Coordinates of N, CA and C in Angstrom, one line a residue:
M11 N 87.6 92.6 100.0 CA 87.2 91.7 99.0 C 85.7 91.8 98.6
A12 N 85.0 92.8 99.1 CA 83.6 93.0 98.8 C 83.5 93.6 97.4
D13 N 82.5 93.1 96.6 CA 82.3 93.7 95.3 C 81.2 94.8 95.4
E14 N 80.8 95.4 94.3 CA 79.9 96.5 94.3 C 78.6 96.2 95.0
A15 N 78.2 94.9 94.9 CA 76.9 94.5 95.5 C 77.1 94.2 97.0
G16 N 78.3 94.3 97.5 CA 78.5 94.0 99.0 C 78.7 92.6 99.3
S17 N 79.0 91.7 98.3 CA 79.3 90.4 98.6 C 80.6 90.3 99.4
I18 N 80.8 89.2 100.2 CA 81.9 89.0 101.0 C 82.7 87.8 100.6
G19 N 84.0 87.9 100.6 CA 84.8 86.7 100.4 C 85.8 86.7 101.6
C20 N 86.3 85.5 101.8 CA 87.4 85.4 102.8 C 88.4 84.3 102.4
E21 N 89.6 84.7 102.2 CA 90.6 83.8 101.9 C 91.9 84.2 102.6
G22 N 92.7 83.2 102.8 CA 94.1 83.5 103.4 C 94.1 84.2 104.7
G23 N 93.1 84.0 105.5 CA 93.1 84.5 106.9 C 92.5 85.9 107.1
I24 N 91.9 86.5 106.1 CA 91.2 87.7 106.3 C 89.8 87.6 105.8
A25 N 88.8 88.1 106.5 CA 87.4 88.1 106.1 C 86.9 89.5 106.1
E26 N 86.2 90.0 105.1 CA 85.7 91.3 105.1 C 84.2 91.3 105.0
D27 N 83.6 92.2 105.8 CA 82.1 92.3 105.8 C 81.7 93.4 104.9
V28 N 80.4 93.6 104.8 CA 79.8 94.5 103.8 C 80.0 96.0 104.2
V29 N 80.3 96.3 105.5 CA 80.5 97.6 105.9 C 82.0 98.0 106.0
G30 N 82.8 97.2 105.4 CA 84.2 97.5 105.3 C 85.1 97.2 106.5
M31 N 84.6 96.2 107.3 CA 85.4 95.8 108.5 C 86.1 94.5 108.1
A32 N 87.4 94.5 108.2 CA 88.1 93.3 107.9 C 88.5 92.6 109.2
V33 N 88.5 91.3 109.2 CA 88.9 90.6 110.4 C 90.0 89.7 110.0
G34 N 91.1 89.8 110.7 CA 92.3 88.9 110.5 C 92.6 88.2 111.7
V35 N 93.3 87.0 111.5 CA 93.7 86.2 112.6 C 95.2 86.3 112.8
D36 N 95.6 86.0 114.1 CA 96.9 86.0 114.5 C 97.5 87.4 114.2
D37 N 98.6 87.5 113.4 CA 99.2 88.8 113.2 C 98.9 89.3 111.8
I38 N 98.0 88.7 111.0 CA 97.8 89.2 109.7 C 97.3 90.6 109.6
A39 N 96.2 90.9 110.2 CA 95.6 92.3 110.2 C 96.6 93.2 111.0
D40 N 97.2 92.6 112.0 CA 98.2 93.4 112.8 C 99.3 93.9 111.9
R41 N 99.8 93.1 111.1 CA 100.9 93.5 110.2 C 100.3 94.5 109.2
L42 N 99.1 94.3 108.7 CA 98.6 95.3 107.7 C 98.4 96.6 108.4
A43 N 98.1 96.7 109.7 CA 97.9 97.9 110.3 C 99.2 98.5 110.9
G44 N 100.3 97.8 110.7 CA 101.6 98.3 111.1 C 101.8 98.2 112.6
A45 N 101.1 97.3 113.2 CA 101.2 97.2 114.7 C 102.2 96.1 115.1
G46 N 101.7 94.9 115.4 CA 102.6 93.8 115.7 C 103.5 94.1 116.8
A47 N 104.8 94.0 116.6 CA 105.9 94.2 117.6 C 106.0 95.7 118.0
H48 N 105.4 96.6 117.2 CA 105.5 98.0 117.4 C 104.3 98.5 118.3
R49 N 103.4 97.6 118.8 CA 102.3 98.1 119.5 C 102.7 98.9 120.8
G50 N 103.8 98.4 121.5 CA 104.3 99.1 122.6 C 104.8 100.5 122.3
E51 N 105.5 100.6 121.2 CA 106.0 101.9 120.7 C 104.9 102.8 120.4
Q52 N 103.7 102.3 120.0 CA 102.6 103.2 119.6 C 101.7 103.5 120.8
G53 N 102.2 103.1 122.0 CA 101.4 103.4 123.3 C 100.2 102.4 123.4
L54 N 100.2 101.3 122.7 CA 99.1 100.4 122.8 C 99.5 99.2 123.7
A55 N 98.5 98.6 124.3 CA 98.8 97.4 125.2 C 99.4 96.3 124.4
P56 N 100.2 95.4 125.0 CA 100.8 94.3 124.2 C 99.7 93.4 123.7
A57 N 99.9 92.8 122.5 CA 99.0 92.0 121.9 C 98.9 90.7 122.6
P58 N 97.7 90.1 122.8 CA 97.5 88.8 123.4 C 98.3 87.7 122.6
A59 N 98.6 86.6 123.2 CA 99.3 85.5 122.5 C 98.5 85.1 121.3
A60 N 97.2 84.9 121.3 CA 96.4 84.5 120.2 C 95.2 85.4 120.2
A61 N 95.0 86.0 119.0 CA 93.9 87.0 118.9 C 93.4 87.1 117.5
V62 N 92.2 87.7 117.4 CA 91.6 88.1 116.2 C 91.5 89.6 116.2
W63 N 92.0 90.2 115.1 CA 92.0 91.7 115.0 C 90.9 92.1 114.0
A64 N 90.3 93.2 114.2 CA 89.4 93.8 113.3 C 89.9 95.1 112.8
S65 N 89.9 95.4 111.5 CA 90.4 96.6 111.0 C 89.4 97.3 110.2
T66 N 89.2 98.6 110.3 CA 88.3 99.4 109.5 C 89.0 99.7 108.2
L67 N 88.3 99.5 107.1 CA 88.9 99.7 105.8 C 88.2 100.9 105.1
E68 N 89.0 101.8 104.5 CA 88.4 102.8 103.7 C 89.2 102.8 102.4
D69 N 88.5 102.7 101.3 CA 89.1 102.6 99.9 C 90.2 101.5 99.9
G70 N 89.9 100.4 100.6 CA 90.8 99.3 100.5 C 92.1 99.4 101.4
R71 N 92.1 100.5 102.2 CA 93.2 100.7 103.1 C 92.8 100.6 104.6
V72 N 93.7 100.0 105.4 CA 93.4 99.9 106.8 C 93.6 101.3 107.5
V73 N 92.5 101.8 108.1 CA 92.6 103.1 108.8 C 92.5 103.0 110.3
A74 N 92.1 101.8 110.8 CA 92.0 101.6 112.3 C 92.0 100.1 112.6
T75 N 92.6 99.7 113.7 CA 92.6 98.3 114.0 C 92.3 98.2 115.5
R76 N 91.5 97.2 115.9 CA 91.1 96.9 117.3 C 91.2 95.4 117.5
L77 N 91.3 95.1 118.8 CA 91.2 93.7 119.2 C 89.8 93.3 119.1
F78 N 89.5 92.2 118.3 CA 88.2 91.7 118.1 C 87.9 90.6 119.1
A79 N 88.8 89.7 119.3 CA 88.6 88.6 120.3 C 89.9 88.0 120.7
E80 N 90.0 87.7 122.0 CA 91.2 87.0 122.4 C 90.9 85.5 122.4
I81 N 91.8 84.7 122.0 CA 91.7 83.3 121.9 C 92.4 82.6 123.0
D82 N 91.7 81.8 123.9 CA 92.2 81.2 125.0 C 92.5 79.7 124.8
E83 N 92.2 79.2 123.7 CA 92.4 77.8 123.4 C 92.8 77.6 121.9
G84 N 94.0 77.2 121.7 CA 94.5 77.0 120.3 C 94.8 78.4 119.7
Y85 N 94.9 78.4 118.4 CA 95.3 79.6 117.6 C 94.3 79.8 116.5
P86 N 93.9 81.1 116.4 CA 92.9 81.3 115.3 C 93.4 81.1 113.9
D87 N 92.6 80.6 113.1 CA 93.0 80.3 111.7 C 91.7 80.4 110.8
G88 N 91.9 80.7 109.5 CA 90.8 80.6 108.5 C 89.5 81.2 108.9
P89 N 89.3 82.5 109.1 CA 88.0 83.0 109.4 C 87.1 83.2 108.2
C90 N 85.8 83.3 108.4 CA 84.9 83.8 107.4 C 83.7 84.4 108.1
V91 N 82.8 85.1 107.3 CA 81.7 85.8 107.9 C 80.4 85.2 107.3
D92 N 79.4 85.1 108.2 CA 78.1 84.5 107.8 C 77.1 85.7 107.4
A93 N 75.9 85.3 107.0 CA 74.9 86.2 106.5 C 74.4 87.2 107.6
E94 N 74.6 86.8 108.8 CA 74.2 87.7 109.9 C 75.3 88.6 110.4
G95 N 76.5 88.6 109.7 CA 77.6 89.4 110.0 C 78.5 88.9 111.1
C96 N 78.2 87.7 111.5 CA 79.0 87.1 112.6 C 80.3 86.4 112.0
V97 N 81.3 86.4 112.7 CA 82.6 85.9 112.3 C 82.9 84.5 112.9
W98 N 83.2 83.6 112.0 CA 83.5 82.2 112.3 C 85.0 82.1 112.3
V99 N 85.6 81.5 113.3 CA 87.1 81.4 113.4 C 87.4 79.9 113.7
S100 N 88.3 79.4 112.9 CA 88.8 78.0 113.1 C 89.9 78.1 114.2
L101 N 90.0 77.0 115.0 CA 91.0 77.0 116.0 C 92.0 75.9 115.8
F102 N 93.2 76.2 115.4 CA 94.3 75.3 115.2 C 94.8 74.9 116.6
A103 N 94.9 73.7 116.9 CA 95.2 73.2 118.3 C 94.2 73.6 119.3
G104 N 93.0 73.8 118.8 CA 91.9 74.3 119.7 C 90.6 73.4 119.7
W105 N 90.6 72.3 118.8 CA 89.6 71.4 118.8 C 88.2 71.9 118.4
G106 N 88.1 73.0 117.6 CA 86.8 73.5 117.2 C 86.8 74.7 116.4
V107 N 85.6 75.3 116.2 CA 85.4 76.6 115.6 C 84.6 77.4 116.5
R108 N 84.7 78.7 116.4 CA 83.9 79.6 117.2 C 83.2 80.6 116.3
R109 N 82.0 81.0 116.8 CA 81.3 82.1 116.1 C 81.2 83.3 117.1
Y110 N 81.6 84.4 116.5 CA 81.5 85.7 117.3 C 80.5 86.6 116.7
D111 N 79.8 87.4 117.5 CA 78.9 88.4 117.0 C 79.8 89.6 116.4
P112 N 79.2 90.5 115.7 CA 79.9 91.6 115.1 C 80.8 92.4 116.1
S113 N 80.4 92.4 117.4 CA 81.2 93.2 118.4 C 82.4 92.4 118.9
G114 N 82.4 91.1 118.6 CA 83.5 90.2 119.1 C 83.1 89.3 120.3
A115 N 81.8 89.3 120.7 CA 81.4 88.5 121.8 C 81.2 87.1 121.3
L116 N 81.7 86.1 122.0 CA 81.6 84.7 121.7 C 80.1 84.3 121.8
M117 N 79.6 83.7 120.7 CA 78.2 83.2 120.6 C 78.1 81.7 120.7
Q118 N 79.1 81.0 120.1 CA 78.9 79.6 119.9 C 80.3 78.9 119.7
T119 N 80.5 77.7 120.2 CA 81.7 76.9 120.0 C 81.2 75.6 119.5
I120 N 81.8 75.1 118.4 CA 81.5 73.8 117.9 C 82.8 73.0 118.0
R121 N 82.7 71.8 118.7 CA 83.8 71.0 119.0 C 84.0 69.9 117.9
F122 N 85.2 69.5 117.6 CA 85.5 68.4 116.7 C 86.3 67.4 117.3
P123 N 86.4 66.2 116.7 CA 87.2 65.1 117.3 C 88.7 65.2 116.9
V124 N 89.1 66.3 116.4 CA 90.5 66.5 116.0 C 90.9 67.9 116.5
A125 N 92.2 68.0 116.7 CA 92.7 69.3 117.3 C 92.9 70.4 116.4
N126 N 93.3 70.1 115.1 CA 93.7 71.2 114.2 C 92.7 71.5 113.1
I127 N 91.9 72.6 113.4 CA 90.9 73.0 112.4 C 91.6 74.2 111.7
T128 N 91.7 74.1 110.4 CA 92.4 75.1 109.6 C 91.6 76.1 108.9
K129 N 90.4 75.8 108.5 CA 89.6 76.7 107.7 C 88.1 76.3 107.8
I130 N 87.3 77.3 107.9 CA 85.8 77.1 107.9 C 85.3 77.9 106.7
A131 N 84.4 77.3 105.9 CA 83.8 78.0 104.8 C 82.3 77.5 104.6
F132 N 81.5 78.3 104.0 CA 80.2 77.9 103.7 C 80.0 77.4 102.3
G133 N 79.1 76.4 102.1 CA 79.0 75.9 100.7 C 77.6 75.3 100.6
G134 N 77.4 74.5 99.5 CA 76.1 73.9 99.2 C 75.3 74.9 98.4
P135 N 74.2 74.5 97.8 CA 73.4 75.3 96.9 C 72.9 76.6 97.6
D136 N 72.6 76.5 98.9 CA 72.1 77.7 99.6 C 73.0 78.3 100.6
L137 N 74.3 77.8 100.6 CA 75.3 78.2 101.5 C 75.0 78.0 103.0
R138 N 74.2 76.9 103.2 CA 73.8 76.6 104.6 C 74.5 75.4 105.1
T139 N 75.6 74.9 104.5 CA 76.4 73.9 105.0 C 77.7 74.5 105.3
A140 N 78.2 74.3 106.5 CA 79.6 74.7 106.9 C 80.5 73.6 106.7
Y141 N 81.7 73.9 106.2 CA 82.8 72.9 106.0 C 84.0 73.3 106.8
A142 N 84.5 72.4 107.5 CA 85.7 72.7 108.3 C 86.8 71.7 107.9
A143 N 87.9 72.4 107.4 CA 89.1 71.6 107.0 C 90.0 71.4 108.2
T144 N 90.6 70.3 108.3 CA 91.5 70.0 109.4 C 92.8 69.5 108.9
A145 N 93.8 69.4 109.8 CA 95.2 69.0 109.5 C 95.7 68.0 110.4
A146 N 96.4 67.1 109.8 CA 97.2 66.0 110.6 C 98.6 66.4 110.7
K147 N 99.1 67.4 110.0 CA 100.5 67.8 110.0 C 100.9 68.2 111.4
G148 N 102.1 67.7 111.7 CA 102.7 68.0 113.0 C 102.2 67.1 114.2
L149 N 101.2 66.2 113.9 CA 100.8 65.4 115.0 C 101.8 64.2 115.2
S150 N 102.0 63.9 116.4 CA 102.8 62.7 116.7 C 102.1 61.5 116.3
S151 N 102.8 60.3 116.2 CA 102.1 59.1 115.9 C 101.0 58.8 116.9
E152 N 101.3 59.0 118.2 CA 100.3 58.8 119.2 C 99.1 59.7 119.1
A153 N 99.3 60.9 118.8 CA 98.2 61.9 118.6 C 97.4 61.5 117.4
H154 N 98.1 61.1 116.3 CA 97.3 60.7 115.1 C 96.5 59.5 115.4
T155 N 97.0 58.5 116.2 CA 96.2 57.4 116.5 C 95.0 57.8 117.3
Q156 N 95.1 58.8 118.2 CA 94.0 59.2 119.0 C 93.0 60.1 118.2
Q157 N 93.5 60.6 117.0 CA 92.7 61.5 116.2 C 92.7 60.9 114.8
P158 N 92.1 59.8 114.5 CA 92.2 59.1 113.2 C 91.5 60.0 112.1
L159 N 90.7 60.9 112.4 CA 90.0 61.8 111.4 C 90.8 63.1 111.2
A160 N 91.9 63.2 111.8 CA 92.7 64.4 111.5 C 93.1 64.5 110.0
G161 N 92.9 65.6 109.4 CA 93.1 65.8 108.0 C 91.9 65.6 107.2
A162 N 90.8 65.3 107.8 CA 89.5 65.1 107.1 C 88.8 66.4 107.0
L163 N 87.8 66.4 106.1 CA 86.9 67.6 105.9 C 85.6 67.3 106.5
F164 N 85.1 68.1 107.4 CA 83.9 67.9 108.1 C 82.8 68.8 107.6
A165 N 81.6 68.4 107.6 CA 80.5 69.2 107.2 C 79.4 69.2 108.3
F166 N 78.8 70.4 108.5 CA 77.8 70.5 109.6 C 76.8 71.6 109.2
D167 N 75.7 71.6 109.9 CA 74.6 72.6 109.7 C 74.9 73.7 110.8
P168 N 75.3 74.9 110.3 CA 75.7 75.9 111.3 C 74.5 76.7 111.8
G169 N 73.3 76.5 111.2 CA 72.1 77.2 111.6 C 72.0 78.6 111.0
V170 N 72.9 78.9 110.1 CA 72.8 80.2 109.4 C 73.5 80.0 108.1
A171 N 73.2 80.9 107.1 CA 73.8 80.8 105.8 C 75.1 81.6 105.8
G172 N 75.9 81.2 104.8 CA 77.1 82.0 104.5 C 76.8 83.0 103.5
I173 N 77.9 83.7 103.1 CA 77.7 84.8 102.1 C 78.6 84.3 100.9
P174 N 78.0 84.6 99.7 CA 78.8 84.1 98.5 C 80.1 84.8 98.4
G175 N 81.1 84.1 98.0 CA 82.5 84.6 97.8 C 82.5 85.4 96.5
V176 N 83.6 86.1 96.3 CA 83.8 86.9 95.2 C 85.0 86.4 94.4
L177 N 84.9 86.2 93.2 CA 86.1 85.8 92.4 C 87.0 87.0 92.2
A178 N 88.3 86.8 92.3 CA 89.2 87.9 92.1 C 90.2 87.5 91.0
Q179 N 90.6 88.5 90.3 CA 91.6 88.3 89.2 C 92.9 89.0 89.7
V180 N 93.9 88.1 89.8 CA 95.2 88.6 90.3 C 96.3 88.5 89.3

């Protein structure tokens, strides 16, 4: 999703950086790379239960895929990339968002008072406000009572700017 100027966009579970590395959550990049259930057949180790995958792109095609980060709490959802090339991943059923450096090392975790974070994005005039969308869907009555802000949109200062998205014509 990068344009000629190297801008980055991230929608629908895949974020692409300026050097052509795409990061997908769960099995999205895995499916793009033809791995998934076929990893064992390809002589690769079984995929972790929850993971973020990074794929190298050339001319818009996936040419290599690697495990970027294993997720031990919740399920990865809605990633995006910041101006430093770090990947932010929302955690559905994980109570937060995580920031990973370009190699996949965990740098930061930001906790929320709700379990289901579905998407993180940068906004504001200088892209220095992070927004985290959350979900109430699937919560029991008891869980919803304990998480009255489930379904809300949160804003916070991430300490780093985002990267402008790119409009696409489909």
